CSV table of C-alpha atoms and ligand atoms in Angstrom, one decimal:
chain,number,residue,atom,x,y,z
A,1,MET,CA,211.9,-64.6,214.3
A,2,ASN,CA,210.0,-61.4,213.5
A,3,ALA,CA,211.9,-60.9,210.2
A,4,ASP,CA,214.5,-62.5,208.1
A,5,VAL,CA,216.4,-59.2,207.8
A,6,VAL,CA,216.0,-56.0,209.7
A,7,ILE,CA,217.2,-53.0,207.7
A,8,VAL,CA,217.9,-49.8,209.7
A,9,GLY,CA,217.4,-46.6,207.8
A,10,ALA,CA,215.0,-45.7,204.9
A,11,GLY,CA,217.4,-43.6,202.9
A,12,PRO,CA,218.2,-44.5,199.3
A,13,THR,CA,220.5,-47.4,200.5
A,14,GLY,CA,218.0,-49.0,202.9
A,15,LEU,CA,215.0,-48.6,200.5
A,16,MET,CA,216.9,-50.1,197.5
A,17,LEU,CA,218.3,-52.9,199.6
A,18,ALA,CA,214.8,-53.7,200.9
A,19,ALA,CA,213.4,-53.9,197.3
A,20,GLU,CA,216.3,-56.1,196.1
A,21,LEU,CA,215.9,-58.5,199.1
A,22,ARG,CA,212.2,-58.7,198.4
A,23,LEU,CA,212.8,-59.6,194.8
A,24,ALA,CA,215.1,-62.4,196.1
A,25,GLY,CA,212.2,-63.8,198.2
A,26,VAL,CA,213.6,-62.4,201.5
A,27,ARG,CA,211.2,-60.8,204.1
A,28,PRO,CA,212.9,-57.6,205.2
A,29,LEU,CA,211.6,-55.3,207.9
A,30,LEU,CA,212.7,-51.7,207.3
A,31,LEU,CA,212.9,-49.4,210.4
A,32,GLU,CA,213.2,-45.6,210.0
A,33,ARG,CA,213.4,-43.2,212.9
A,34,GLN,CA,211.9,-40.3,211.1
A,35,PRO,CA,208.1,-40.4,211.2
A,36,GLN,CA,207.7,-38.9,207.7
A,37,ARG,CA,209.7,-39.1,204.4
A,38,ARG,CA,212.3,-36.3,204.3
A,39,ASP,CA,212.2,-33.5,201.7
A,40,THR,CA,215.6,-32.2,202.6
A,41,PRO,CA,217.5,-31.4,199.4
A,42,LYS,CA,220.7,-33.5,199.3
A,43,ALA,CA,222.0,-35.3,196.2
A,44,GLY,CA,220.9,-33.6,193.0
A,45,GLY,CA,220.9,-36.7,190.8
A,46,LEU,CA,222.3,-40.1,189.9
A,47,GLY,CA,225.2,-40.8,187.6
A,48,GLY,CA,227.3,-43.6,186.2
A,49,GLN,CA,226.7,-47.3,186.7
A,50,ILE,CA,223.7,-46.9,188.9
A,51,LEU,CA,221.8,-45.8,185.8
A,52,GLU,CA,222.6,-49.1,184.1
A,53,LEU,CA,221.5,-51.0,187.2
A,54,LEU,CA,218.2,-49.1,187.2
A,55,ARG,CA,217.8,-49.9,183.5
A,56,TYR,CA,218.5,-53.6,184.3
A,57,ARG,CA,215.7,-53.6,186.9
A,58,GLY,CA,213.3,-51.9,184.4
A,59,LEU,CA,213.2,-48.7,186.6
A,60,LEU,CA,215.2,-46.2,184.5
A,61,GLU,CA,212.3,-45.0,182.4
A,62,ARG,CA,210.1,-44.5,185.4
A,63,PHE,CA,212.8,-42.6,187.2
A,64,GLU,CA,213.5,-40.5,184.1
A,65,ALA,CA,209.8,-39.6,183.8
A,66,ALA,CA,209.8,-38.3,187.3
A,67,CYS,CA,212.7,-35.8,186.7
A,68,PRO,CA,211.6,-32.2,187.1
A,69,GLY,CA,213.8,-31.1,184.3
A,70,PRO,CA,215.4,-32.7,181.2
A,71,GLY,CA,216.2,-36.4,181.7
A,72,LEU,CA,219.3,-38.4,181.0
A,73,ALA,CA,222.2,-36.1,180.0
A,74,PRO,CA,225.9,-36.8,179.2
A,75,ARG,CA,226.9,-33.7,181.3
A,76,PHE,CA,226.9,-33.3,185.0
A,77,PRO,CA,228.9,-31.9,187.9
A,78,PHE,CA,231.5,-34.3,189.4
A,79,GLY,CA,232.7,-32.8,192.6
A,80,GLY,CA,233.5,-29.2,191.6
A,81,VAL,CA,234.2,-30.2,188.0
A,82,HIS,CA,231.6,-29.9,185.2
A,83,LEU,CA,232.0,-33.0,183.1
A,84,ASP,CA,230.6,-32.5,179.6
A,85,LEU,CA,230.7,-35.6,177.5
A,86,THR,CA,228.4,-34.3,174.8
A,87,GLN,CA,231.3,-34.2,172.2
A,88,LEU,CA,231.8,-38.0,172.4
A,89,PRO,CA,229.9,-40.0,169.7
A,90,ASP,CA,228.7,-42.5,172.3
A,91,PRO,CA,229.1,-41.0,175.8
A,92,PRO,CA,229.9,-43.7,178.3
A,93,LEU,CA,228.4,-41.9,181.3
A,94,HIS,CA,225.2,-40.2,181.8
A,95,ALA,CA,223.5,-38.4,184.7
A,96,LEU,CA,219.9,-38.3,185.7
A,97,PRO,CA,219.0,-35.0,187.5
A,98,LEU,CA,216.6,-36.6,190.0
A,99,PRO,CA,216.7,-34.8,193.4
A,100,GLN,CA,217.1,-37.1,196.4
A,101,PRO,CA,213.6,-36.4,197.9
A,102,LEU,CA,212.1,-37.5,194.6
A,103,LEU,CA,214.4,-40.5,194.4
A,104,GLU,CA,213.4,-41.6,197.9
A,105,ARG,CA,209.7,-41.2,197.0
A,106,LEU,CA,210.1,-43.4,194.0
A,107,LEU,CA,212.0,-46.0,196.0
A,108,ASP,CA,209.4,-45.8,198.7
A,109,GLU,CA,206.7,-46.5,196.2
A,110,ARG,CA,208.6,-49.4,194.9
A,111,THR,CA,209.0,-51.0,198.3
A,112,GLY,CA,205.3,-50.5,198.8
A,113,GLU,CA,204.6,-52.3,195.5
A,114,LEU,CA,206.8,-55.2,196.5
A,115,GLY,CA,205.1,-55.5,199.9
A,116,VAL,CA,208.1,-54.5,202.1
A,117,ASP,CA,207.1,-53.8,205.7
A,118,VAL,CA,208.4,-50.2,206.3
A,119,GLN,CA,207.9,-48.8,209.8
A,120,ARG,CA,208.5,-45.1,210.1
A,121,GLY,CA,208.9,-43.4,213.5
A,122,HIS,CA,210.8,-46.5,214.8
A,123,GLU,CA,214.3,-45.8,216.0
A,124,VAL,CA,216.8,-48.6,216.7
A,125,ILE,CA,218.3,-47.8,220.1
A,126,GLY,CA,220.3,-51.0,220.7
A,127,VAL,CA,221.5,-54.2,219.1
A,128,SER,CA,222.8,-57.5,220.5
A,129,GLN,CA,223.5,-60.8,218.9
A,130,ASP,CA,224.2,-64.4,219.6
A,131,GLU,CA,224.9,-67.3,217.2
A,132,ALA,CA,221.2,-67.7,216.3
A,133,ALA,CA,219.8,-64.3,216.0
A,134,VAL,CA,220.1,-60.5,216.3
A,135,THR,CA,218.0,-58.8,218.9
A,136,VAL,CA,217.0,-55.3,218.0
A,137,GLU,CA,215.8,-52.7,220.6
A,138,VAL,CA,213.4,-50.3,219.0
A,139,ARG,CA,211.7,-47.1,220.3
A,140,GLY,CA,208.4,-46.8,218.4
A,141,PRO,CA,205.5,-44.4,218.7
A,142,ASP,CA,203.9,-46.7,221.3
A,143,GLY,CA,207.0,-47.2,223.3
A,144,PRO,CA,210.0,-49.5,223.3
A,145,TYR,CA,209.9,-53.0,222.0
A,146,ARG,CA,212.3,-55.8,220.8
A,147,ILE,CA,212.4,-57.8,217.7
A,148,ASN,CA,214.5,-60.8,216.6
A,149,ALA,CA,215.9,-61.3,213.1
A,150,ARG,CA,218.4,-63.5,211.4
A,151,TYR,CA,220.3,-60.5,210.1
A,152,LEU,CA,220.5,-56.8,210.6
A,153,VAL,CA,221.8,-54.3,208.1
A,154,GLY,CA,222.9,-50.8,209.0
A,155,CYS,CA,221.8,-48.4,206.3
A,156,ASP,CA,221.7,-45.6,208.8
A,157,GLY,CA,223.9,-43.1,207.1
A,158,ALA,CA,227.3,-41.5,207.6
A,159,ARG,CA,227.3,-41.4,211.4
A,160,SER,CA,226.0,-45.0,211.7
A,161,ARG,CA,225.4,-46.2,215.2
A,162,ILE,CA,224.9,-49.7,213.9
A,163,ARG,CA,228.5,-49.6,212.7
A,164,ASP,CA,229.7,-48.5,216.2
A,165,TRP,CA,227.6,-51.2,218.0
A,166,ALA,CA,228.9,-53.8,215.6
A,167,GLY,CA,232.5,-52.7,216.4
A,168,ILE,CA,233.3,-51.9,212.9
A,169,GLY,CA,236.0,-49.2,212.8
A,170,PHE,CA,236.1,-46.1,210.7
A,171,PRO,CA,239.8,-45.9,209.8
A,172,GLY,CA,241.2,-43.0,207.9
A,173,THR,CA,241.1,-39.3,208.4
A,174,THR,CA,238.6,-36.5,207.9
A,175,TYR,CA,239.1,-33.1,206.4
A,176,PRO,CA,239.9,-30.3,208.8
A,177,GLU,CA,237.6,-27.9,206.9
A,178,VAL,CA,234.0,-27.5,207.7
A,179,ASN,CA,231.8,-27.2,204.6
A,180,ARG,CA,228.4,-25.7,204.9
A,181,LEU,CA,225.7,-26.0,202.3
A,182,ALA,CA,222.6,-24.0,202.1
A,183,GLN,CA,219.4,-24.0,200.0
A,184,VAL,CA,218.6,-20.5,198.8
A,185,THR,CA,215.8,-19.0,196.8
A,186,LEU,CA,217.1,-16.2,194.5
A,187,PRO,CA,215.0,-13.4,192.9
A,188,ASP,CA,214.3,-13.5,189.2
A,189,THR,CA,216.6,-10.5,188.8
A,190,VAL,CA,219.7,-12.7,189.4
A,191,THR,CA,221.5,-13.2,186.1
A,192,VAL,CA,222.1,-16.6,184.6
A,193,LEU,CA,225.5,-16.4,182.8
A,194,GLY,CA,226.2,-18.1,179.4
A,195,ASN,CA,228.0,-21.0,181.1
A,196,GLY,CA,225.1,-21.7,183.4
A,197,ASP,CA,226.7,-20.0,186.5
A,198,LEU,CA,224.7,-17.5,188.4
A,199,ASP,CA,225.9,-13.9,188.8
A,200,VAL,CA,225.0,-13.2,192.4
A,201,SER,CA,226.6,-9.8,192.8
A,202,SER,CA,224.5,-8.6,195.7
A,203,PRO,CA,226.6,-7.8,198.8
A,204,ARG,CA,224.0,-9.9,200.7
A,205,PHE,CA,225.6,-13.1,199.4
A,206,ASP,CA,229.0,-14.4,200.2
A,207,GLY,CA,231.2,-16.7,198.2
A,208,ALA,CA,230.0,-19.9,199.9
A,209,VAL,CA,226.4,-19.3,198.7
A,210,VAL,CA,227.6,-18.6,195.2
A,211,THR,CA,229.4,-21.9,195.1
A,212,CYS,CA,226.3,-23.7,196.3
A,213,CYS,CA,224.2,-22.1,193.6
A,214,ARG,CA,226.7,-23.1,190.9
A,215,LEU,CA,226.6,-26.7,192.0
A,216,ALA,CA,222.8,-26.8,192.0
A,217,GLN,CA,222.6,-25.1,188.7
A,218,GLY,CA,225.1,-27.5,187.2
A,219,TRP,CA,222.5,-30.3,186.9
A,220,ARG,CA,220.4,-28.3,184.5
B,301,FAD,C1,223.5,-31.4,201.9
B,301,FAD,C2,223.9,-32.7,201.2
B,301,FAD,C3,224.1,-32.7,199.9
B,301,FAD,C4,224.5,-33.9,199.2
B,301,FAD,N1,224.7,-33.8,197.9
B,301,FAD,C5,225.0,-35.0,197.2
B,301,FAD,C6,225.2,-35.0,195.8
B,301,FAD,O1,225.1,-34.0,195.1
B,301,FAD,N2,225.5,-36.1,195.2
B,301,FAD,C7,225.6,-37.3,195.9
B,301,FAD,O2,225.9,-38.4,195.3
B,301,FAD,N3,225.4,-37.3,197.2
B,301,FAD,C8,225.1,-36.2,197.9
B,301,FAD,N4,225.0,-36.2,199.2
B,301,FAD,C9,225.1,-37.5,199.9
B,301,FAD,C10,223.9,-38.3,199.9
B,301,FAD,O3,222.8,-37.6,200.4
B,301,FAD,C11,224.1,-39.6,200.7
B,301,FAD,O4,225.2,-40.3,200.1
B,301,FAD,C12,222.9,-40.5,200.8
B,301,FAD,O5,221.8,-39.9,201.5
B,301,FAD,C13,223.3,-41.7,201.6
B,301,FAD,O6,222.1,-42.6,201.6
B,301,FAD,P1,222.0,-43.6,202.7
B,301,FAD,O7,220.6,-44.3,202.5
B,301,FAD,O8,223.2,-44.4,202.8
B,301,FAD,O9,221.9,-42.8,204.1
B,301,FAD,P2,221.0,-41.6,204.6
B,301,FAD,O10,220.3,-40.9,203.4
B,301,FAD,O11,221.7,-40.8,205.5
B,301,FAD,O12,219.8,-42.4,205.3
B,301,FAD,C14,220.0,-43.0,206.6
B,301,FAD,C15,218.6,-43.1,207.2
B,301,FAD,O13,218.8,-43.8,208.4
B,301,FAD,C16,218.0,-43.3,209.4
B,301,FAD,N5,218.5,-43.7,210.7
B,301,FAD,C17,219.7,-43.3,211.2
B,301,FAD,N6,219.8,-43.8,212.5
B,301,FAD,C18,218.7,-44.6,212.7
B,301,FAD,C19,218.3,-45.4,213.8
B,301,FAD,N7,219.1,-45.6,214.9
B,301,FAD,N8,217.1,-46.1,213.7
B,301,FAD,C20,216.3,-45.9,212.6
B,301,FAD,N9,216.7,-45.1,211.5
B,301,FAD,C21,217.9,-44.5,211.6
B,301,FAD,C22,218.0,-41.8,209.1
B,301,FAD,O14,216.9,-41.1,209.7
B,301,FAD,C23,218.0,-41.8,207.6
B,301,FAD,O15,216.7,-41.7,207.1
B,301,FAD,C24,224.6,-35.1,199.9
B,301,FAD,C25,224.4,-35.1,201.3
B,301,FAD,C26,224.1,-33.9,202.0
B,301,FAD,C27,223.8,-33.9,203.5
């Protein structure tokens, strides 16, 4: 066997799983198709029970210190709703405004400290299994190769090919709407309103961009 467990995908799920398995004495191999860590803005922070789990692992302080803005706060956007729990004497939920690229960097550092073997630029292109092992077909920088593992875990995101290859269905329905998100840089002249929203009254911006700005602003 080349590894106890092959994890496909070095997003937050794959990185966290790799660290947890390492702590349990397992030898994971993490394969990520992107050659470099991503800096695409995605999630704006963490909230709810995940923060308690990070505290339990002794990671919360370190993650809080890495936040670009103020740390733990009992107010955060939940979907389109701004939850503000500041009036409660002992708020049950908090949020940590840690942007996803920073989160991935911290998790990447942690897997490094724990000695996880992370191979970037290695894309899984096929999977087969028998009763003894999983055979993983990989396309790496030096060409295709195969590895064997006792287990394989698909942490390869929303359009998981591992899920398809494993024959795991995706029952349910999807929304008919198409939502587009954009990252924009606004000039200093844009007004920040009292409630934290941005007044983007220029005709160059349409409603979708204003909504996006509001969501991003909501973490502050
Ligand atoms: C624009 C945007 C905004 C978002 N905002 C929020 C938010 O505000 N709050 C929130 O909670 N969530 C948000 N999300 C969702 C959040 O980003 C995802 O839930 C999170 O990234 C899921 O993590 P993951 O590790 O499961 O998957 P991913 O982050 O998708 O990681 C999967 C990894 O697998 C790799 N991979 C895929 N296929 C293969 C393969 N065959 N071989 C090797 N590697 C492979 C990919 O390159 C990727 O690195 C947002 C997402 C987007 C796109």
